[in-house]
Amino acid sequence: MQLLKVEENGTAKLYFLSSALWFVLGALEGITAATGLVIPDLFGGIAGLVFSRVRPMHTTTMIFGFAGTALLGGAHYIVPSVLRTSLWSERLGKVSLWVWNLSILTGLVALDLGHSQGREYAEWIWPANVGILLAFALMFVNMLQTAANRQEKIMYVSTWYIFAALVYTWLIYFFGHAVFNMKGAITGLPDAILAWFYGHGIVGLFLTPLAIAIAYYIVPRVARSPIYSHVLSLVGFWTILVIYTHIGAHHILQAPIPVWLKTMAVSGSIAMVIPVFTVLVNLWLTMRDRLGLFHADIGGRFVTAGLVWYILTATQGTIQALPVVQRVTHLNNWVIAHSHIGVFGFSGMIALGGLYYMLPRITGKPLYSGRLADVQYWLLVLGMAGFFMVLTAGGLVQGHAWLNGTTVYRTLPMIHIYFIVRAAVGLLIIGAAFIGAYNVIRTIRGEQAQDERIFGEVFQGDPQ
Ligand code: HEM
Ligand code: HEM
């Protein structure tokens, strides 16, 4: 069957294609939500377009559909590559991809029809959740069998992160969605605690390790140099697993949860400096004196930008986990800025870096258009910087107004202009999403634009 056709790296290719298409949908949902905040009555009569439905569709499309799918595509390429073998079963890989895509679609359609579990990032209905768990289980079996058949005895650092992400995500997804309970949530504060262990886990133990795995794969290849330090790789890996797993309560510091839980969350958030900066220092020292190579390689360029956003996201994360800071920043657009630079600036940019680095190596041909990839890169860099500035500024206005006791109906007009600018900046990202999808489709079809900048042609003789 065509949908399950077996070809070398065909699974990774389809994951990348799916991600590019989800990105377009997610961006359209984002602009719909943003427009709804500027002109609340605009879609008044159409239930499927109201903010409360479109917002969770946007967040889950971006997290799972766009960033998650491209990162998983990268994982399916990296594991066989570094273990010097083929994916154990391309057919199983494609089955997992279709189960994954169908589950996302089911969750999104149900949300648009008004069926939501009402917990952030865990809004999808039960059948979609079962599908996602099944997809992860199939991926895990495939990767494990691939590792069992490996020619290369040493498991490179990227594979540790990929396996850890698959195992951890399955567990946090299962418990976080309370999948054992078809109705979804459990009750009261325990549910809030559970939901936020899941919510932060999904960015910290799903997106983050997969993005780091791709960075660890691409950086030494583009730099043409081995990783600076194996010891730093080990420290970064084990500390993220030990620390990130139990800091979810920093999302609900303002709620009446046990104090020991808050203390653990805040101290763990400060300790996050260790895994974040060991990984960053290790990669920077590998890149040292070779930035020109990263600028010249479009995949390397996206990864570099992602690592820069990672510094900002993580530093900001630690600061905003301090209760005194959260009194101003919590529950306003400051956090929305953090979400965008984390989920998009960091993990989304690295996911795209993986896509642009790996796709030409999968198809055996250069990208359809290096120039379009370049344009997409700059639109996204500008779009993300714009988002970060306008949302942070708007959030500070909101936070201080509320702290001073200003009522919501007086605060909203103050931030209206920020909403308008955010929607305008969103157009850059929509443009980038369409350009990306066009470029990916034509690259997969093996086409070549009349374009003087060709990226992805230096794939013969890559260091392994
Ligand atoms: C077309 C560009 C985009 C627009 C216009 C947009 C707009 C929005 C809006 C209006 C919200 C809801 C904010 C609120 O509740 O006040 C939101 C939330 C969110 N968006 Fe986007 N977005 C865009 C791109 C992206 C991208 C590229 C990603 C990630 C890959 C992303 C991830 C998220 C996440 C994770 C949230 C939840 C934030 C939170 O609750 O803290 N968005 N976005
Ligand atoms: C590594 C260190 C990090 C720390 C210490 C940290 C800390 C925090 C804190 C304290 C909040 C809650 C803010 C509030 O509600 O007032 C938060 C929210 C959030 N973080 Fe991070 N963060 C980190 C990294 C990341 C990364 C790498 C990502 C994305 C891949 C990310 C994505 C998010 C998202 C999406 C939210 C919004 C959740 C919501 O909807 O309320 N964070 N982070």
XYZ file of C-alpha atoms and ligand atoms in Angstrom:
550
model
C 0.000 0.000 0.000
C 1.317 3.470 -0.920
C 0.667 4.880 2.564
C 2.882 2.214 4.112
C 5.471 2.024 1.305
C 8.826 0.750 2.530
C 11.808 2.935 1.592
C 15.007 3.915 3.385
C 14.213 6.769 5.803
C 10.678 6.992 4.389
C 9.241 7.250 7.905
C 11.401 10.228 8.847
C 10.494 11.899 5.544
C 6.761 11.538 6.191
C 7.118 12.852 9.724
C 8.816 15.955 8.303
C 6.135 16.421 5.668
C 3.375 16.047 8.266
C 5.073 18.582 10.531
C 5.282 21.137 7.720
C 1.530 20.772 7.100
C 0.636 20.917 10.802
C 2.686 24.108 11.022
C 0.434 25.772 8.444
C -2.708 24.706 10.308
C -1.264 25.752 13.687
C -0.300 29.182 12.376
C -3.804 29.703 10.943
C -5.304 28.710 14.282
C -2.854 31.077 16.020
C -3.880 34.052 13.911
C -7.556 33.179 14.417
C -7.053 33.178 18.188
C -4.994 36.384 18.036
C -7.619 38.131 15.901
C -10.277 36.990 18.339
C -8.407 38.838 21.092
C -8.214 42.020 19.000
C -11.836 41.944 17.779
C -13.711 39.635 20.159
C -17.014 39.771 18.243
C -15.507 39.080 14.851
C -16.413 35.380 14.816
C -19.359 35.858 17.172
C -21.748 33.556 15.378
C -19.385 30.730 14.517
C -18.815 28.350 17.429
C -15.852 26.601 15.800
C -13.890 29.859 15.626
C -14.346 31.186 19.144
C -11.193 31.794 21.179
C -11.926 29.105 23.766
C -11.993 26.410 21.091
C -9.291 27.706 18.789
C -6.719 28.377 21.516
C -6.307 24.747 22.621
C -6.402 23.678 18.984
C -3.523 26.087 18.303
C -1.403 25.044 21.279
C -1.790 21.306 20.740
C -1.302 21.578 16.964
C 1.937 23.468 17.552
C 3.271 21.288 20.364
C 2.343 17.855 19.000
C 1.606 18.486 15.321
C 4.340 20.884 14.293
C 7.268 20.768 16.754
C 6.655 17.259 18.121
C 6.196 15.642 14.709
C 9.354 17.177 13.206
C 11.354 16.232 16.298
C 10.081 12.655 16.021
C 11.040 12.698 12.331
C 14.538 13.689 13.436
C 14.564 10.850 15.982
C 13.637 8.310 13.289
C 16.542 9.535 11.176
C 19.128 9.887 13.940
C 18.758 6.525 15.697
C 19.538 4.385 12.607
C 22.175 6.875 11.454
C 24.278 6.924 14.619
C 23.816 3.200 15.211
C 24.905 2.442 11.628
C 21.891 0.397 10.667
C 18.462 0.851 9.106
C 15.243 1.498 10.960
C 14.051 -1.939 12.121
C 10.726 -1.591 10.313
C 9.872 1.267 7.988
C 6.372 -0.193 7.736
C 5.874 -0.084 11.498
C 7.326 3.443 11.426
C 4.663 4.513 8.968
C 1.918 2.806 10.946
C 3.058 4.783 14.000
C 3.037 7.981 11.956
C -0.513 7.459 10.712
C -1.757 6.553 14.186
C -0.015 9.696 15.460
C -1.459 11.965 12.769
C -4.968 10.509 13.052
C -4.930 10.909 16.825
C -3.920 14.567 16.511
C -6.649 15.119 13.942
C -9.236 13.410 16.147
C -8.260 15.594 19.105
C -8.426 18.769 17.020
C -11.740 18.036 15.315
C -13.304 17.147 18.664
C -12.004 20.397 20.170
C -13.483 22.386 17.321
C -16.815 20.672 17.918
C -16.639 21.650 21.579
C -15.424 18.371 23.138
C -12.598 19.216 25.496
C -11.223 17.761 28.712
C -10.572 21.347 29.807
C -7.026 20.869 31.143
C -4.254 22.810 29.476
C -2.329 20.834 26.824
C -4.439 17.808 27.871
C -7.662 18.925 26.205
C -7.965 16.082 23.715
C -10.654 13.465 24.186
C -9.904 9.950 25.365
C -9.708 8.129 21.986
C -7.124 10.645 20.739
C -5.067 10.077 23.898
C -5.171 6.311 23.509
C -3.998 6.768 19.907
C -1.071 8.963 20.964
C -0.002 6.405 23.578
C -0.234 3.636 21.009
C 1.866 5.661 18.545
C 4.571 6.247 21.167
C 4.586 2.545 22.058
C 5.023 1.573 18.380
C 7.842 4.097 17.957
C 9.545 2.750 21.062
C 9.410 -0.869 19.848
C 10.777 0.178 16.469
C 13.646 2.154 17.981
C 14.468 -0.558 20.503
C 14.660 -3.207 17.767
C 16.792 -0.838 15.705
C 19.166 -0.498 18.647
C 19.205 -4.285 19.054
C 20.321 -4.657 15.401
C 22.973 -1.952 15.571
C 26.423 -2.203 13.978
C 27.797 0.571 16.183
C 28.279 -0.574 19.751
C 28.538 2.896 21.297
C 25.200 4.594 21.911
C 25.773 8.236 20.958
C 24.332 10.902 23.278
C 21.432 11.716 20.905
C 20.080 8.181 21.314
C 19.987 8.503 25.119
C 17.822 11.596 24.827
C 15.526 9.994 22.255
C 14.898 6.856 24.309
C 14.436 8.901 27.469
C 11.932 11.168 25.698
C 9.887 8.209 24.441
C 9.723 6.508 27.841
C 9.097 9.646 29.887
C 6.531 11.053 27.486
C 4.545 7.840 27.510
C 4.416 7.883 31.301
C 3.605 11.567 31.766
C 1.056 11.423 28.965
C -0.674 8.409 30.519
C -0.850 9.876 34.027
C -1.229 13.515 32.967
C -4.304 12.778 30.862
C -5.593 10.419 33.543
C -6.071 7.981 30.646
C -7.076 5.303 33.152
C -10.198 7.433 33.662
C -12.205 7.875 30.453
C -13.801 11.044 31.778
C -10.351 12.621 32.002
C -9.477 14.584 35.077
C -9.364 13.382 38.659
C -10.683 15.935 41.139
C -9.555 19.053 43.033
C -6.022 20.245 43.697
C -4.459 16.802 43.138
C -5.687 17.142 39.570
C -4.055 20.559 39.183
C -0.785 19.131 40.507
C -0.993 16.128 38.195
C -1.959 18.286 35.223
C 1.054 20.570 35.704
C 3.490 17.726 36.195
C 2.207 16.691 32.795
C 2.075 20.216 31.314
C 5.663 21.033 32.070
C 6.748 17.482 31.349
C 5.401 17.755 27.837
C 7.710 20.682 27.081
C 10.558 19.562 29.334
C 10.605 15.811 28.787
C 9.164 15.508 25.291
C 10.139 18.597 23.264
C 13.359 19.484 25.110
C 15.195 16.117 25.023
C 14.268 15.542 21.388
C 15.471 19.028 20.458
C 18.722 18.454 22.351
C 19.130 15.098 20.599
C 18.914 16.857 17.227
C 21.333 19.596 18.331
C 23.810 16.955 19.515
C 23.482 15.231 16.157
C 23.820 18.270 13.912
C 26.336 20.451 15.779
C 29.363 18.127 15.531
C 28.546 17.319 11.919
C 28.305 20.918 10.797
C 31.334 21.881 12.915
C 33.209 18.834 11.573
C 34.498 18.181 15.038
C 33.659 15.666 17.784
C 31.559 16.767 20.753
C 33.703 18.820 23.133
C 33.155 16.693 26.242
C 31.595 13.292 26.862
C 31.493 14.034 30.584
C 29.423 17.198 30.030
C 27.058 15.158 27.831
C 26.569 12.718 30.695
C 26.076 15.441 33.297
C 23.554 17.295 31.119
C 21.576 14.137 30.403
C 21.262 12.775 33.927
C 20.643 16.118 35.581
C 17.773 17.032 33.245
C 16.119 13.694 33.993
C 16.587 14.061 37.724
C 15.590 17.733 37.991
C 13.006 18.439 35.286
C 10.774 15.574 36.349
C 9.615 17.161 39.599
C 9.374 20.919 39.017
C 5.906 21.033 37.440
C 4.457 22.713 40.522
C 6.179 25.995 39.532
C 3.109 26.544 37.338
C 0.804 26.670 40.345
C 2.902 28.464 42.946
C 0.003 30.859 43.547
C -2.379 27.986 44.355
C -2.828 26.398 47.810
C -0.677 23.340 47.140
C 1.654 21.926 49.860
C 4.613 24.168 50.689
C 7.139 21.344 50.339
C 5.963 20.909 46.756
C 6.451 24.605 46.026
C 9.898 24.568 47.657
C 10.923 21.580 45.560
C 9.599 23.249 42.398
C 11.391 26.547 43.014
C 14.708 25.006 44.054
C 14.520 22.559 41.146
C 13.842 25.438 38.741
C 17.003 27.155 39.961
C 18.933 23.897 39.668
C 17.813 23.671 36.020
C 20.751 25.959 35.318
C 22.944 22.829 35.588
C 21.456 20.692 32.765
C 20.736 23.680 30.550
C 24.170 25.230 30.709
C 26.158 21.981 30.616
C 24.433 21.157 27.319
C 24.855 24.680 25.978
C 28.521 24.975 27.004
C 29.258 21.559 25.526
C 27.685 22.552 22.207
C 29.197 26.043 22.163
C 32.686 24.682 22.748
C 32.105 22.236 19.892
C 31.030 25.144 17.668
C 33.840 27.443 18.802
C 35.661 29.250 15.955
C 33.422 27.554 13.396
C 30.378 29.794 13.314
C 30.894 30.443 9.613
C 30.099 26.786 8.929
C 26.838 27.140 10.848
C 25.871 30.249 8.965
C 26.490 28.496 5.655
C 24.393 25.425 6.505
C 20.666 26.150 6.757
C 20.083 23.258 9.184
C 23.001 24.389 11.334
C 21.687 27.949 11.232
C 18.246 26.982 12.529
C 19.852 24.883 15.285
C 22.117 27.774 16.330
C 19.128 30.128 16.548
C 17.254 27.500 18.582
C 20.146 27.236 21.029
C 20.191 31.016 21.471
C 16.476 30.968 22.296
C 17.150 28.108 24.707
C 19.481 30.358 26.741
C 16.774 32.981 26.967
C 13.901 30.569 27.656
C 15.722 28.729 30.407
C 17.142 31.845 32.062
C 13.735 33.480 31.986
C 12.172 30.231 33.251
C 14.393 30.159 36.323
C 13.703 33.809 37.121
C 9.943 33.523 36.680
C 9.859 30.491 38.971
C 10.688 32.789 41.908
C 7.398 33.527 43.727
C 8.245 37.211 44.076
C 8.672 37.552 40.303
C 5.561 35.489 39.581
C 3.463 37.963 41.489
C 3.901 40.224 38.464
C 4.381 37.745 35.634
C 1.900 34.943 36.395
C -1.266 34.507 34.294
C -0.514 37.214 31.787
C 1.194 37.698 28.432
C 4.671 37.465 29.955
C 4.133 33.694 30.186
C 2.723 33.582 26.647
C 6.017 35.138 25.492
C 7.957 32.476 27.399
C 5.807 29.733 25.830
C 6.438 30.986 22.327
C 10.196 31.360 22.698
C 10.358 27.934 24.378
C 8.057 25.877 22.193
C 8.847 27.715 19.005
C 12.101 29.700 19.395
C 13.934 26.785 20.990
C 12.326 23.458 20.115
C 10.522 24.529 16.917
C 13.628 26.161 15.432
C 15.752 23.108 16.238
C 13.020 20.872 14.787
C 13.211 22.880 11.560
C 17.016 22.660 11.711
C 16.644 18.876 11.805
C 14.177 18.956 8.935
C 16.396 21.094 6.703
C 19.554 19.195 7.572
C 18.068 15.722 7.160
C 15.584 16.052 4.305
C 18.223 16.503 1.551
C 20.143 13.578 2.986
C 16.981 11.456 2.840
C 15.949 12.414 -0.679
C 19.545 12.395 -1.930
C 18.991 15.793 -3.542
C 19.472 19.392 -2.403
C 16.537 21.357 -1.035
C 14.051 22.605 -3.605
C 15.059 26.142 -2.725
C 17.775 27.320 -0.369
C 16.604 30.878 -0.912
C 13.088 30.070 0.338
C 14.553 28.319 3.380
C 16.632 31.435 3.986
C 13.569 33.687 3.713
C 11.664 31.393 6.061
C 14.508 31.547 8.565
C 14.530 35.359 8.664
C 10.735 35.623 8.842
C 10.790 33.288 11.830
C 13.686 35.036 13.572
C 11.938 38.399 13.157
C 8.541 36.952 14.059
C 9.828 35.322 17.226
C 11.775 38.408 18.337
C 8.634 40.488 17.695
C 6.460 38.065 19.671
C 8.890 38.023 22.558
C 9.112 41.814 22.815
C 5.448 42.655 22.388
C 4.136 39.900 24.650
C 6.694 40.579 27.383
C 5.914 44.296 27.337
C 2.148 43.656 27.294
C 2.538 41.140 30.121
C 4.411 43.641 32.298
C 1.685 46.238 31.765
C -0.961 43.649 32.672
C 0.963 42.290 35.658
C 1.629 45.687 37.201
C -1.934 46.835 36.600
C -3.331 43.798 38.405
C -0.763 44.082 41.193
C -1.897 47.663 41.732
C -5.503 46.538 41.929
C -6.587 47.879 38.535
C -9.680 46.017 37.352
C -9.631 43.765 34.306
C -11.991 45.975 32.315
C -9.564 48.904 32.732
C -6.520 46.735 32.007
C -7.774 45.247 28.741
C -7.812 48.548 26.804
C -4.225 49.168 27.971
C -3.001 46.013 26.278
C -5.169 46.195 23.166
C -2.357 47.706 21.101
C -0.050 44.836 22.087
C -2.662 42.367 20.838
C -2.818 44.195 17.519
C 0.964 44.126 17.100
C 1.089 40.438 18.048
C -1.506 39.602 15.391
C 0.465 41.629 12.823
C 3.729 39.900 13.706
C 1.890 36.571 13.444
C 1.515 37.228 9.719
C 5.302 36.811 9.347
C 5.039 33.392 10.943
C 2.102 32.375 8.767
C 4.083 33.411 5.703
C 7.008 31.342 6.955
C 4.788 28.297 7.561
C 3.400 28.394 4.004
C 6.855 28.908 2.493
C 8.203 26.003 4.531
C 5.421 23.622 3.491
C 5.860 24.570 -0.175
C 9.610 24.019 0.003
C 9.273 20.682 1.793
C 6.666 19.331 -0.647
C 8.718 20.283 -3.679
C 11.918 18.939 -2.101
C 10.223 15.600 -1.443
C 9.057 15.532 -5.048
C 12.727 15.860 -6.019
C 12.325 19.247 -7.704
C 14.889 22.011 -7.909
C 14.218 25.748 -8.147
C 16.278 28.077 -10.307
C 18.109 29.262 -7.262
C 21.683 30.341 -6.750
C 21.799 29.321 -3.077
C 21.764 25.585 -2.752
C 21.777 24.158 0.741
C 22.004 20.501 1.570
C 24.363 19.485 -1.200
C 27.277 18.751 1.107
C 25.868 15.526 2.394
C 28.321 13.124 0.854
C 31.069 12.100 3.219
C 29.438 13.480 6.345
C 31.316 12.512 9.482
C 29.293 9.804 11.301
C 0.955 32.709 13.478
C 1.673 32.874 14.532
C 1.101 32.718 15.903
C 0.096 33.411 16.482
C -0.687 34.556 15.888
C -0.093 32.869 17.801
C -1.058 33.288 18.689
C -1.320 32.736 19.915
C -2.377 33.137 20.805
C -3.386 34.224 20.519
C -2.296 32.374 21.910
C -3.203 32.445 23.136
C -2.665 33.460 24.090
C -3.536 33.727 25.281
O -4.176 32.808 25.818
O -3.555 34.884 25.722
C -1.181 31.485 21.737
C -0.759 30.569 22.663
C 0.240 29.659 22.443
N 0.957 29.483 21.264
Fe 0.890 30.671 19.644
N 0.812 31.866 18.000
C 1.564 31.730 16.860
C 2.577 30.849 16.640
C 2.948 29.861 17.524
C 4.003 28.928 17.303
C 4.878 28.897 16.054
C 4.047 28.117 18.398
C 4.953 26.957 18.691
C 5.512 26.188 17.820
C 3.018 28.541 19.312
C 2.744 27.973 20.538
C 1.846 28.455 21.463
C 1.701 27.941 22.815
C 2.500 26.805 23.453
C 0.708 28.707 23.432
C 0.184 28.565 24.866
C 0.769 29.691 25.681
C 0.478 29.632 27.153
O -0.598 29.196 27.560
O 1.345 30.019 27.964
N 2.365 29.605 18.749
N -0.587 31.713 20.509
C 14.744 25.084 31.522
C 14.274 25.847 32.362
C 12.855 26.327 32.435
C 12.279 26.788 33.571
C 12.926 26.898 34.935
C 10.922 27.159 33.226
C 10.017 27.707 34.117
C 8.714 28.005 33.843
C 7.764 28.543 34.793
C 8.085 28.907 36.231
C 6.590 28.659 34.165
C 5.270 29.128 34.788
C 5.097 30.576 34.682
C 3.790 31.044 35.268
O 2.742 30.412 35.042
O 3.822 32.054 35.957
C 6.770 28.206 32.809
C 5.782 28.169 31.845
C 5.942 27.591 30.608
N 7.111 27.077 30.064
Fe 8.904 27.089 30.947
N 10.698 26.922 31.893
C 11.845 26.393 31.376
C 12.040 25.981 30.073
C 11.039 25.840 29.148
C 11.211 25.265 27.841
C 12.531 24.749 27.298
C 9.999 25.294 27.236
C 9.618 24.808 25.882
C 10.206 23.845 25.232
C 9.063 25.881 28.165
C 7.710 26.067 27.926
C 6.821 26.623 28.811
C 5.425 26.813 28.526
C 4.683 26.415 27.243
C 4.873 27.423 29.647
C 3.427 27.917 29.800
C 2.588 26.983 30.514
C 1.202 27.585 30.664
O 0.419 27.438 29.728
O 0.934 28.228 31.687
N 9.725 26.215 29.302
N 8.086 27.809 32.623
